[in-house]
PDB file of C-alpha atoms in Angstrom:
ATOM      1  CA  MET A   1      -0.216  -0.057  -0.170  1.00  0.00           C
ATOM      2  CA  SER A   2       1.788   3.588  -1.352  1.00  0.00           C
ATOM      3  CA  HIS A   3       1.148   6.206   1.136  1.00  0.00           C
ATOM      4  CA  PRO A   4       0.210   9.944  -0.286  1.00  0.00           C
ATOM      5  CA  ILE A   5       3.041  12.030  -0.142  1.00  0.00           C
ATOM      6  CA  THR A   6       2.948  16.182   0.833  1.00  0.00           C
ATOM      7  CA  ALA A   7       4.342  19.155  -0.517  1.00  0.00           C
ATOM      8  CA  GLY A   8       6.783  18.913   2.284  1.00  0.00           C
ATOM      9  CA  PRO A   9       7.124  16.567   5.118  1.00  0.00           C
ATOM     10  CA  PRO A  10       4.326  16.354   7.600  1.00  0.00           C
ATOM     11  CA  ARG A  11       6.872  15.566  10.694  1.00  0.00           C
ATOM     12  CA  VAL A  12      10.330  16.736  11.171  1.00  0.00           C
ATOM     13  CA  GLN A  13      12.632  15.833  13.889  1.00  0.00           C
ATOM     14  CA  ILE A  14      15.638  18.105  14.418  1.00  0.00           C
ATOM     15  CA  GLN A  15      18.930  16.770  16.260  1.00  0.00           C
ATOM     16  CA  THR A  16      19.879  20.318  17.368  1.00  0.00           C
ATOM     17  CA  GLN A  17      23.353  18.276  19.544  1.00  0.00           C
ATOM     18  CA  ALA A  18      24.613  15.005  19.119  1.00  0.00           C
ATOM     19  CA  GLY A  19      24.599  12.812  21.927  1.00  0.00           C
ATOM     20  CA  CYS A  20      22.652  11.508  25.482  1.00  0.00           C
ATOM     21  CA  ASN A  21      23.415  10.815  29.108  1.00  0.00           C
ATOM     22  CA  GLY A  22      20.855   8.272  29.374  1.00  0.00           C
ATOM     23  CA  ARG A  23      21.687   4.212  28.828  1.00  0.00           C
ATOM     24  CA  CYS A  24      18.328   3.311  27.743  1.00  0.00           C
ATOM     25  CA  VAL A  25      18.299  -0.597  27.514  1.00  0.00           C
ATOM     26  CA  PHE A  26      15.467   0.010  24.403  1.00  0.00           C
ATOM     27  CA  CYS A  27      18.251   2.671  22.679  1.00  0.00           C
ATOM     28  CA  PRO A  28      21.489   1.634  20.863  1.00  0.00           C
ATOM     29  CA  ASN A  29      22.497   5.072  22.221  1.00  0.00           C
ATOM     30  CA  GLU A  30      25.675   3.471  23.956  1.00  0.00           C
ATOM     31  CA  ALA A  31      26.783   1.470  21.048  1.00  0.00           C
ATOM     32  CA  VAL A  32      26.742   5.006  18.923  1.00  0.00           C
ATOM     33  CA  LEU A  33      28.563   6.819  21.691  1.00  0.00           C
ATOM     34  CA  ASN A  34      31.368   4.342  20.910  1.00  0.00           C
ATOM     35  CA  SER A  35      31.477   3.934  17.621  1.00  0.00           C
ATOM     36  CA  ASP A  36      33.706   6.182  14.950  1.00  0.00           C
ATOM     37  CA  LEU A  37      30.656   8.088  14.151  1.00  0.00           C
ATOM     38  CA  PRO A  38      31.012  11.742  14.188  1.00  0.00           C
ATOM     39  CA  HIS A  39      29.399  13.991  17.083  1.00  0.00           C
ATOM     40  CA  GLY A  40      28.961  17.823  17.461  1.00  0.00           C
ATOM     41  CA  LYS A  41      26.261  20.702  17.380  1.00  0.00           C
ATOM     42  CA  MET A  42      23.815  22.173  14.495  1.00  0.00           C
ATOM     43  CA  SER A  43      25.219  25.561  13.256  1.00  0.00           C
ATOM     44  CA  VAL A  44      22.477  28.681  14.260  1.00  0.00           C
ATOM     45  CA  ASP A  45      22.484  29.254  10.673  1.00  0.00           C
ATOM     46  CA  LEU A  46      21.660  25.653   9.413  1.00  0.00           C
ATOM     47  CA  PHE A  47      19.044  25.817  12.038  1.00  0.00           C
ATOM     48  CA  HIS A  48      17.857  28.591  10.819  1.00  0.00           C
ATOM     49  CA  LYS A  49      17.862  27.593   7.069  1.00  0.00           C
ATOM     50  CA  ILE A  50      15.864  24.147   8.243  1.00  0.00           C
ATOM     51  CA  ILE A  51      12.945  26.529  10.053  1.00  0.00           C
ATOM     52  CA  ASP A  52      12.770  28.977   7.256  1.00  0.00           C
ATOM     53  CA  GLU A  53      12.559  26.286   4.418  1.00  0.00           C
ATOM     54  CA  LEU A  54      10.003  24.658   6.689  1.00  0.00           C
ATOM     55  CA  ALA A  55       7.542  27.693   6.620  1.00  0.00           C
ATOM     56  CA  GLU A  56       7.446  27.605   3.096  1.00  0.00           C
ATOM     57  CA  THR A  57       5.667  24.096   3.421  1.00  0.00           C
ATOM     58  CA  PRO A  58       4.213  23.778   7.167  1.00  0.00           C
ATOM     59  CA  PRO A  59       4.727  20.793   8.800  1.00  0.00           C
ATOM     60  CA  ARG A  60       2.210  19.936  11.473  1.00  0.00           C
ATOM     61  CA  ARG A  61       5.217  18.938  13.922  1.00  0.00           C
ATOM     62  CA  ILE A  62       8.654  20.367  14.522  1.00  0.00           C
ATOM     63  CA  ALA A  63      10.784  18.035  17.060  1.00  0.00           C
ATOM     64  CA  LEU A  64      13.758  19.040  18.591  1.00  0.00           C
ATOM     65  CA  TYR A  65      14.600  15.819  19.514  1.00  0.00           C
ATOM     66  CA  MET A  66      16.629  13.013  17.332  1.00  0.00           C
ATOM     67  CA  MET A  67      18.458  10.237  18.791  1.00  0.00           C
ATOM     68  CA  ASN A  68      19.552  12.532  21.847  1.00  0.00           C
ATOM     69  CA  GLU A  69      18.969  14.346  24.987  1.00  0.00           C
ATOM     70  CA  PRO A  70      17.480  17.597  23.593  1.00  0.00           C
ATOM     71  CA  LEU A  71      17.803  19.497  27.049  1.00  0.00           C
ATOM     72  CA  ALA A  72      21.562  19.228  27.105  1.00  0.00           C
ATOM     73  CA  ASP A  73      21.767  21.646  24.437  1.00  0.00           C
ATOM     74  CA  LYS A  74      21.111  24.992  26.182  1.00  0.00           C
ATOM     75  CA  ARG A  75      20.156  26.798  23.295  1.00  0.00           C
ATOM     76  CA  ILE A  76      17.152  25.033  22.987  1.00  0.00           C
ATOM     77  CA  PRO A  77      14.848  27.561  24.067  1.00  0.00           C
ATOM     78  CA  GLU A  78      16.042  30.108  21.613  1.00  0.00           C
ATOM     79  CA  PHE A  79      15.366  27.637  18.911  1.00  0.00           C
ATOM     80  CA  VAL A  80      11.889  26.857  20.211  1.00  0.00           C
ATOM     81  CA  GLU A  81      10.953  30.674  19.871  1.00  0.00           C
ATOM     82  CA  TYR A  82      12.620  30.570  16.060  1.00  0.00           C
ATOM     83  CA  ILE A  83       9.843  27.928  15.085  1.00  0.00           C
ATOM     84  CA  SER A  84       6.838  30.056  17.464  1.00  0.00           C
ATOM     85  CA  ARG A  85       8.161  32.822  15.179  1.00  0.00           C
ATOM     86  CA  LYS A  86       8.514  31.198  11.873  1.00  0.00           C
ATOM     87  CA  VAL A  87       6.392  28.298  11.814  1.00  0.00           C
ATOM     88  CA  PRO A  88       3.458  29.274  14.504  1.00  0.00           C
ATOM     89  CA  SER A  89       0.782  26.531  13.187  1.00  0.00           C
ATOM     90  CA  ALA A  90       3.318  23.855  13.451  1.00  0.00           C
ATOM     91  CA  LYS A  91       3.490  21.747  16.996  1.00  0.00           C
ATOM     92  CA  SER A  92       7.008  22.485  18.372  1.00  0.00           C
ATOM     93  CA  GLN A  93       7.673  19.628  20.628  1.00  0.00           C
ATOM     94  CA  ILE A  94      10.715  18.333  22.706  1.00  0.00           C
ATOM     95  CA  ILE A  95      11.105  14.885  24.041  1.00  0.00           C
ATOM     96  CA  THR A  96      13.384  14.433  26.943  1.00  0.00           C
ATOM     97  CA  ASN A  97      14.518  12.265  29.864  1.00  0.00           C
ATOM     98  CA  GLY A  98      14.185  15.377  32.285  1.00  0.00           C
ATOM     99  CA  THR A  99      17.002  15.065  33.613  1.00  0.00           C
ATOM    100  CA  TYR A 100      18.109  18.388  32.594  1.00  0.00           C
ATOM    101  CA  LEU A 101      14.470  20.093  32.912  1.00  0.00           C
ATOM    102  CA  ASN A 102      15.335  22.251  35.904  1.00  0.00           C
ATOM    103  CA  LYS A 103      13.140  25.342  36.742  1.00  0.00           C
ATOM    104  CA  GLU A 104      14.720  27.566  34.531  1.00  0.00           C
ATOM    105  CA  MET A 105      14.845  25.386  31.750  1.00  0.00           C
ATOM    106  CA  GLY A 106      11.305  24.893  32.793  1.00  0.00           C
ATOM    107  CA  GLU A 107      10.464  28.523  32.568  1.00  0.00           C
ATOM    108  CA  ASN A 108      12.392  29.190  29.369  1.00  0.00           C
ATOM    109  CA  LEU A 109      10.584  26.549  27.133  1.00  0.00           C
ATOM    110  CA  VAL A 110       7.438  27.902  28.159  1.00  0.00           C
ATOM    111  CA  ASP A 111       8.295  31.566  27.595  1.00  0.00           C
ATOM    112  CA  ALA A 112       9.662  30.333  24.062  1.00  0.00           C
ATOM    113  CA  GLY A 113       6.329  29.339  23.086  1.00  0.00           C
ATOM    114  CA  LEU A 114       6.479  25.040  23.426  1.00  0.00           C
ATOM    115  CA  LYS A 115       3.653  23.457  22.495  1.00  0.00           C
ATOM    116  CA  GLN A 116       4.281  20.133  23.850  1.00  0.00           C
ATOM    117  CA  LEU A 117       6.623  18.574  26.395  1.00  0.00           C
ATOM    118  CA  LYS A 118       7.277  14.756  27.052  1.00  0.00           C
ATOM    119  CA  CYS A 119       9.122  13.284  29.718  1.00  0.00           C
ATOM    120  CA  SER A 120      10.572   9.364  29.077  1.00  0.00           C
ATOM    121  CA  LEU A 121      10.494   7.912  32.531  1.00  0.00           C
ATOM    122  CA  GLN A 122      10.327   4.329  33.248  1.00  0.00           C
ATOM    123  CA  SER A 123       9.354   3.881  36.653  1.00  0.00           C
ATOM    124  CA  LEU A 124       8.832   5.466  39.805  1.00  0.00           C
ATOM    125  CA  ASP A 125      11.275   3.622  41.365  1.00  0.00           C
ATOM    126  CA  ASP A 126      14.908   4.224  41.552  1.00  0.00           C
ATOM    127  CA  ASP A 127      16.072   0.541  41.029  1.00  0.00           C
ATOM    128  CA  ILE A 128      14.244  -0.441  38.001  1.00  0.00           C
ATOM    129  CA  ASN A 129      14.543   3.325  36.137  1.00  0.00           C
ATOM    130  CA  THR A 130      18.168   2.787  36.617  1.00  0.00           C
ATOM    131  CA  GLU A 131      17.645  -0.746  35.397  1.00  0.00           C
ATOM    132  CA  ILE A 132      16.088   0.422  32.097  1.00  0.00           C
ATOM    133  CA  MET A 133      17.589   4.115  31.853  1.00  0.00           C
ATOM    134  CA  GLY A 134      20.747   3.976  33.330  1.00  0.00           C
ATOM    135  CA  TYR A 135      19.609   6.565  36.366  1.00  0.00           C
ATOM    136  CA  PRO A 136      17.440   6.828  39.572  1.00  0.00           C
ATOM    137  CA  ALA A 137      14.019   8.438  38.979  1.00  0.00           C
ATOM    138  CA  THR A 138      13.636  10.345  41.931  1.00  0.00           C
ATOM    139  CA  LYS A 139      15.245  13.760  40.733  1.00  0.00           C
ATOM    140  CA  VAL A 140      13.247  13.404  37.390  1.00  0.00           C
ATOM    141  CA  ILE A 141       9.903  12.667  39.266  1.00  0.00           C
ATOM    142  CA  GLU A 142      10.784  16.366  41.144  1.00  0.00           C
ATOM    143  CA  ASN A 143      11.503  17.901  37.601  1.00  0.00           C
ATOM    144  CA  CYS A 144       7.958  16.886  35.936  1.00  0.00           C
ATOM    145  CA  ILE A 145       6.382  17.492  38.871  1.00  0.00           C
ATOM    146  CA  SER A 146       8.081  21.423  39.041  1.00  0.00           C
ATOM    147  CA  PHE A 147       7.255  22.037  35.607  1.00  0.00           C
ATOM    148  CA  GLN A 148       3.836  21.086  35.680  1.00  0.00           C
ATOM    149  CA  GLN A 149       3.833  23.783  38.673  1.00  0.00           C
ATOM    150  CA  THR A 150       5.359  26.188  36.691  1.00  0.00           C
ATOM    151  CA  LEU A 151       2.570  25.450  33.766  1.00  0.00           C
ATOM    152  CA  ASN A 152      -0.022  25.960  36.652  1.00  0.00           C
ATOM    153  CA  GLU A 153       1.860  29.529  37.746  1.00  0.00           C
ATOM    154  CA  LYS A 154       2.183  31.144  34.278  1.00  0.00           C
ATOM    155  CA  ARG A 155      -1.702  29.437  33.633  1.00  0.00           C
ATOM    156  CA  ALA A 156       0.059  27.976  30.416  1.00  0.00           C
ATOM    157  CA  THR A 157      -1.711  24.311  30.421  1.00  0.00           C
ATOM    158  CA  LYS A 158      -3.640  25.123  27.880  1.00  0.00           C
ATOM    159  CA  ARG A 159      -0.490  26.387  25.822  1.00  0.00           C
ATOM    160  CA  THR A 160       1.780  24.006  26.885  1.00  0.00           C
ATOM    161  CA  ASP A 161       0.903  19.930  26.735  1.00  0.00           C
ATOM    162  CA  PHE A 162       2.686  18.352  29.202  1.00  0.00           C
ATOM    163  CA  ARG A 163       3.105  14.645  29.370  1.00  0.00           C
ATOM    164  CA  VAL A 164       5.123  11.773  30.651  1.00  0.00           C
ATOM    165  CA  SER A 165       5.943   8.892  28.416  1.00  0.00           C
ATOM    166  CA  MET A 166       6.832   5.309  29.424  1.00  0.00           C
ATOM    167  CA  VAL A 167       7.979   2.171  26.553  1.00  0.00           C
ATOM    168  CA  VAL A 168       6.278  -0.703  27.948  1.00  0.00           C
ATOM    169  CA  THR A 169       8.477  -3.726  28.914  1.00  0.00           C
ATOM    170  CA  ALA A 170       8.573  -6.812  30.804  1.00  0.00           C
ATOM    171  CA  GLN A 171      10.602  -4.381  33.786  1.00  0.00           C
ATOM    172  CA  ASN A 172       7.588  -2.234  34.303  1.00  0.00           C
ATOM    173  CA  VAL A 173       4.218  -3.318  32.648  1.00  0.00           C
ATOM    174  CA  ASP A 174       3.406  -4.352  36.398  1.00  0.00           C
ATOM    175  CA  ASP A 175       3.421  -0.953  37.261  1.00  0.00           C
ATOM    176  CA  ILE A 176       1.767   0.793  34.948  1.00  0.00           C
ATOM    177  CA  PRO A 177      -1.661   1.368  36.963  1.00  0.00           C
ATOM    178  CA  GLU A 178       0.274   2.951  39.893  1.00  0.00           C
ATOM    179  CA  THR A 179       1.941   5.185  38.166  1.00  0.00           C
ATOM    180  CA  ARG A 180      -0.931   6.277  36.067  1.00  0.00           C
ATOM    181  CA  ARG A 181      -2.459   7.004  39.329  1.00  0.00           C
ATOM    182  CA  PHE A 182       0.381   8.616  40.507  1.00  0.00           C
ATOM    183  CA  TRP A 183       0.775  11.362  37.682  1.00  0.00           C
ATOM    184  CA  LYS A 184      -2.818  11.758  37.475  1.00  0.00           C
ATOM    185  CA  LYS A 185      -2.454  12.890  40.988  1.00  0.00           C
ATOM    186  CA  HIS A 186      -0.015  15.860  39.860  1.00  0.00           C
ATOM    187  CA  GLY A 187      -2.327  16.895  36.798  1.00  0.00           C
ATOM    188  CA  VAL A 188       0.254  15.010  34.842  1.00  0.00           C
ATOM    189  CA  ARG A 189      -1.215  12.412  31.698  1.00  0.00           C
ATOM    190  CA  LEU A 190       1.067   9.460  31.226  1.00  0.00           C
ATOM    191  CA  VAL A 191       1.239   8.200  28.042  1.00  0.00           C
ATOM    192  CA  THR A 192       2.835   4.652  27.001  1.00  0.00           C
ATOM    193  CA  SER A 193       4.170   3.612  23.831  1.00  0.00           C
ATOM    194  CA  ALA A 194       5.332  -0.487  22.512  1.00  0.00           C
ATOM    195  CA  LEU A 195       8.492  -1.691  22.450  1.00  0.00           C
ATOM    196  CA  GLU A 196      10.562  -1.509  18.851  1.00  0.00           C
ATOM    197  CA  ASN A 197      13.816  -3.288  18.085  1.00  0.00           C
ATOM    198  CA  ARG A 198      15.205  -0.095  16.592  1.00  0.00           C
ATOM    199  CA  GLY A 199      15.546  -1.286  13.325  1.00  0.00           C
ATOM    200  CA  GLY A 200      17.563  -4.427  14.572  1.00  0.00           C
ATOM    201  CA  ASN A 201      19.193  -2.443  16.726  1.00  0.00           C
ATOM    202  CA  ILE A 202      18.134  -3.880  19.707  1.00  0.00           C
ATOM    203  CA  GLY A 203      19.006  -7.513  19.844  1.00  0.00           C
ATOM    204  CA  ASP A 204      17.314  -8.393  22.737  1.00  0.00           C
ATOM    205  CA  ALA A 205      14.178  -7.143  22.148  1.00  0.00           C
ATOM    206  CA  GLU A 206      11.939  -9.907  22.250  1.00  0.00           C
ATOM    207  CA  SER A 207      12.994 -10.811  25.784  1.00  0.00           C
ATOM    208  CA  MET A 208      12.151  -7.203  27.162  1.00  0.00           C
ATOM    209  CA  ASN A 209       8.635  -7.086  25.369  1.00  0.00           C
ATOM    210  CA  PRO A 210       5.682  -8.456  27.671  1.00  0.00           C
ATOM    211  CA  THR A 211       4.551 -10.669  25.412  1.00  0.00           C
ATOM    212  CA  GLY A 212       7.913 -11.747  23.572  1.00  0.00           C
ATOM    213  CA  ASP A 213       6.122 -11.928  20.785  1.00  0.00           C
ATOM    214  CA  MET A 214       7.508  -9.267  18.080  1.00  0.00           C
ATOM    215  CA  LYS A 215       6.316  -8.853  14.374  1.00  0.00           C
ATOM    216  CA  SER A 216       7.969  -7.184  11.129  1.00  0.00           C
ATOM    217  CA  MET A 217       7.100  -3.390  10.990  1.00  0.00           C
ATOM    218  CA  GLY A 218       5.533  -4.131   7.735  1.00  0.00           C
ATOM    219  CA  ASP A 219       4.136  -1.245   5.265  1.00  0.00           C
ATOM    220  CA  CYS A 220       5.922   1.426   7.536  1.00  0.00           C
ATOM    221  CA  ILE A 221       4.833   5.268   6.834  1.00  0.00           C
ATOM    222  CA  ARG A 222       7.697   6.986   8.475  1.00  0.00           C
ATOM    223  CA  PRO A 223       9.217   7.759   4.986  1.00  0.00           C
ATOM    224  CA  SER A 224       6.121   8.748   3.698  1.00  0.00           C
ATOM    225  CA  ARG A 225       5.687  11.188   6.804  1.00  0.00           C
ATOM    226  CA  ASP A 226       8.399  11.722   8.556  1.00  0.00           C
ATOM    227  CA  LEU A 227      12.008  13.511   7.825  1.00  0.00           C
ATOM    228  CA  MET A 228      15.012  13.445  10.385  1.00  0.00           C
ATOM    229  CA  ILE A 229      18.031  15.729  10.532  1.00  0.00           C
ATOM    230  CA  LEU A 230      21.128  15.289  12.590  1.00  0.00           C
ATOM    231  CA  TYR A 231      23.254  17.744  13.827  1.00  0.00           C
ATOM    232  CA  ASN A 232      25.526  18.304  10.345  1.00  0.00           C
ATOM    233  CA  GLY A 233      22.415  18.149   7.958  1.00  0.00           C
ATOM    234  CA  GLN A 234      22.412  14.744   7.189  1.00  0.00           C
ATOM    235  CA  VAL A 235      19.159  13.141   6.780  1.00  0.00           C
ATOM    236  CA  PRO A 236      19.104   9.417   7.788  1.00  0.00           C
ATOM    237  CA  LEU A 237      16.398   6.858   7.068  1.00  0.00           C
ATOM    238  CA  CYS A 238      14.245   7.241   9.881  1.00  0.00           C
ATOM    239  CA  CYS A 239      14.392   7.538  13.170  1.00  0.00           C
ATOM    240  CA  VAL A 240      15.976   3.872  14.329  1.00  0.00           C
ATOM    241  CA  ASP A 241      18.652   4.377  11.929  1.00  0.00           C
ATOM    242  CA  TRP A 242      21.150   4.979  14.675  1.00  0.00           C
ATOM    243  CA  HIS A 243      23.967   3.850  12.662  1.00  0.00           C
ATOM    244  CA  ARG A 244      23.457   5.922   9.456  1.00  0.00           C
ATOM    245  CA  THR A 245      23.118   3.715   7.342  1.00  0.00           C
ATOM    246  CA  THR A 246      20.725   5.038   4.515  1.00  0.00           C
ATOM    247  CA  ILE A 247      21.583   8.637   3.984  1.00  0.00           C
ATOM    248  CA  LEU A 248      19.135  10.032   1.985  1.00  0.00           C
ATOM    249  CA  GLY A 249      20.697  13.790   1.419  1.00  0.00           C
ATOM    250  CA  ASP A 250      21.951  16.870   3.131  1.00  0.00           C
ATOM    251  CA  VAL A 251      20.038  19.822   4.069  1.00  0.00           C
ATOM    252  CA  SER A 252      23.208  21.472   4.106  1.00  0.00           C
ATOM    253  CA  LYS A 253      23.782  21.295   0.923  1.00  0.00           C
ATOM    254  CA  GLN A 254      20.443  20.465  -0.658  1.00  0.00           C
ATOM    255  CA  SER A 255      16.353  21.870  -0.119  1.00  0.00           C
ATOM    256  CA  ILE A 256      14.557  20.145   2.207  1.00  0.00           C
ATOM    257  CA  GLY A 257      11.772  19.892  -0.771  1.00  0.00           C
ATOM    258  CA  GLU A 258      14.703  18.149  -2.906  1.00  0.00           C
ATOM    259  CA  ILE A 259      15.602  15.353  -0.498  1.00  0.00           C
ATOM    260  CA  TRP A 260      11.849  15.177   0.450  1.00  0.00           C
ATOM    261  CA  HIS A 261      10.949  14.112  -3.564  1.00  0.00           C
ATOM    262  CA  ASP A 262      14.157  12.463  -4.595  1.00  0.00           C
ATOM    263  CA  ASP A 263      14.830   9.082  -5.402  1.00  0.00           C
ATOM    264  CA  PRO A 264      16.482   7.689  -2.511  1.00  0.00           C
ATOM    265  CA  VAL A 265      13.615   8.043  -0.158  1.00  0.00           C
ATOM    266  CA  GLN A 266      10.794   7.097  -2.755  1.00  0.00           C
ATOM    267  CA  LYS A 267      12.741   3.866  -3.259  1.00  0.00           C
ATOM    268  CA  VAL A 268      12.278   3.393  -0.085  1.00  0.00           C
ATOM    269  CA  ARG A 269       8.689   3.868  -0.243  1.00  0.00           C
ATOM    270  CA  ASP A 270       7.760   2.116  -3.159  1.00  0.00           C
ATOM    271  CA  GLY A 271       9.830  -1.449  -1.463  1.00  0.00           C
ATOM    272  CA  LEU A 272       7.516  -0.792   1.590  1.00  0.00           C
ATOM    273  CA  SER A 273       4.564  -0.726  -0.101  1.00  0.00           C
ATOM    274  CA  GLY A 274       5.176  -4.003  -1.776  1.00  0.00           C
ATOM    275  CA  GLU A 275       6.567  -2.352  -5.229  1.00  0.00           C
ATOM    276  CA  GLY A 276      10.222  -3.074  -4.971  1.00  0.00           C
ATOM    277  CA  THR A 277      10.946  -5.090  -1.669  1.00  0.00           C
ATOM    278  CA  GLY A 278      14.531  -6.382  -2.921  1.00  0.00           C
ATOM    279  CA  GLN A 279      15.721  -2.763  -2.702  1.00  0.00           C
ATOM    280  CA  LEU A 280      14.626  -2.379   0.581  1.00  0.00           C
ATOM    281  CA  PRO A 281      17.702  -1.378   3.102  1.00  0.00           C
ATOM    282  CA  ASP A 282      18.504  -4.455   5.879  1.00  0.00           C
ATOM    283  CA  ILE A 283      17.520  -1.431   8.485  1.00  0.00           C
ATOM    284  CA  CYS A 284      13.578  -1.977   7.127  1.00  0.00           C
ATOM    285  CA  VAL A 285      13.969  -5.658   6.893  1.00  0.00           C
ATOM    286  CA  ASN A 286      15.147  -6.151  10.199  1.00  0.00           C
ATOM    287  CA  CYS A 287      12.694  -3.791  11.906  1.00  0.00           C
ATOM    288  CA  THR A 288       9.958  -5.398  14.760  1.00  0.00           C
ATOM    289  CA  GLU A 289       7.656  -4.025  16.832  1.00  0.00           C
ATOM    290  CA  SER A 290       5.500  -5.641  19.588  1.00  0.00           C
ATOM    291  CA  ALA A 291       3.146  -8.407  17.978  1.00  0.00           C
ATOM    292  CA  CYS A 292       0.724  -5.590  20.188  1.00  0.00           C
ATOM    293  CA  PRO A 293       1.539  -2.616  18.856  1.00  0.00           C
ATOM    294  CA  ASN A 294      -1.718  -0.808  20.303  1.00  0.00           C
ATOM    295  CA  HIS A 295      -2.169  -2.575  23.694  1.00  0.00           C
ATOM    296  CA  HIS A 296      -0.985   0.704  25.569  1.00  0.00           C
ATOM    297  CA  ARG A 297      -3.322   2.578  23.615  1.00  0.00           C
ATOM    298  CA  ARG A 298      -6.204  -0.125  24.866  1.00  0.00           C
ATOM    299  CA  GLY A 299      -5.659   0.195  28.477  1.00  0.00           C
ATOM    300  CA  ILE A 300      -3.936  -2.034  30.606  1.00  0.00           C
ATOM    301  CA  LYS A 301      -6.634  -4.563  31.361  1.00  0.00           C
ATOM    302  CA  GLY A 302      -6.997  -5.309  27.888  1.00  0.00           C
ATOM    303  CA  LEU A 303      -3.165  -5.834  28.567  1.00  0.00           C
ATOM    304  CA  MET A 304      -2.950  -8.149  31.444  1.00  0.00           C
ATOM    305  CA  SER A 305      -6.117 -10.003  30.040  1.00  0.00           C
ATOM    306  CA  ARG A 306      -3.601 -11.213  26.956  1.00  0.00           C
ATOM    307  CA  LEU A 307      -0.835 -11.941  29.133  1.00  0.00           C
ATOM    308  CA  ALA A 308      -3.004 -14.306  30.714  1.00  0.00           C
ATOM    309  CA  ALA A 309      -4.348 -15.772  28.024  1.00  0.00           C
ATOM    310  CA  ALA A 310      -0.421 -16.313  26.544  1.00  0.00           C
ATOM    311  CA  LEU A 311       0.339 -18.096  29.900  1.00  0.00           C
TER     312      LEU A 311
END
């Protein structure tokens, strides 16, 4: 099945600075940092070029994160403000691990006009969160509660959507009901997402998945919906191409429109639609997700009943 291609990408992710201080078991971050891949910061001029071009065909969403911890880049509030000015119709979004979400950063993001912030926290328990993310939960919980208080103080809860997110794994699945109640008490919505193997980069994803079963991503919509931009302007195939195996173009040398409609990405789209599966890159062939990818949207009761049935 082919997906309609819009004039410009509906969703864009921008990596303003490479690297992350987390060591999540469902991300190949550590392997990438230990590789010979270059890392660095995006120049302000390149960032402005990207946003100015996006203003010509405004996407629905511009996310300032891409295989990294975005708030480690202290320029992020300035970048959010530039998006707010140049592409006001787009949802500016940040997904963070919350370790750098102090009071000052939170206030600056709200004042800059950020429309959505998600904080990834996998457990309220320090030991479990350390097992999954590489650090205790306590400080991040405090930062999240403080940020919600900032939204309340600034009466910005309708301008900035704040959520805590969890990737459902065997380590935290039993804690979801309690975690949901905790965040609801603090006025924060908890959202959950299904586990993926990140294009084959997480070899033990099946053992971490609550049901154990994984399935092919199949007719993936990402190359028809999302454009990913690394700090140096390179455009990898998608958000799971951590090792940059398939580079579609370079926004420092090409226009976004040119890359979005060029042959490299179109070949992948054709392959995913079944018209040229033999030309799919390995990262697409190896990509899997939880066999119950929507169980996190249907609620924990449905998940638990399926787990019981599988036993």
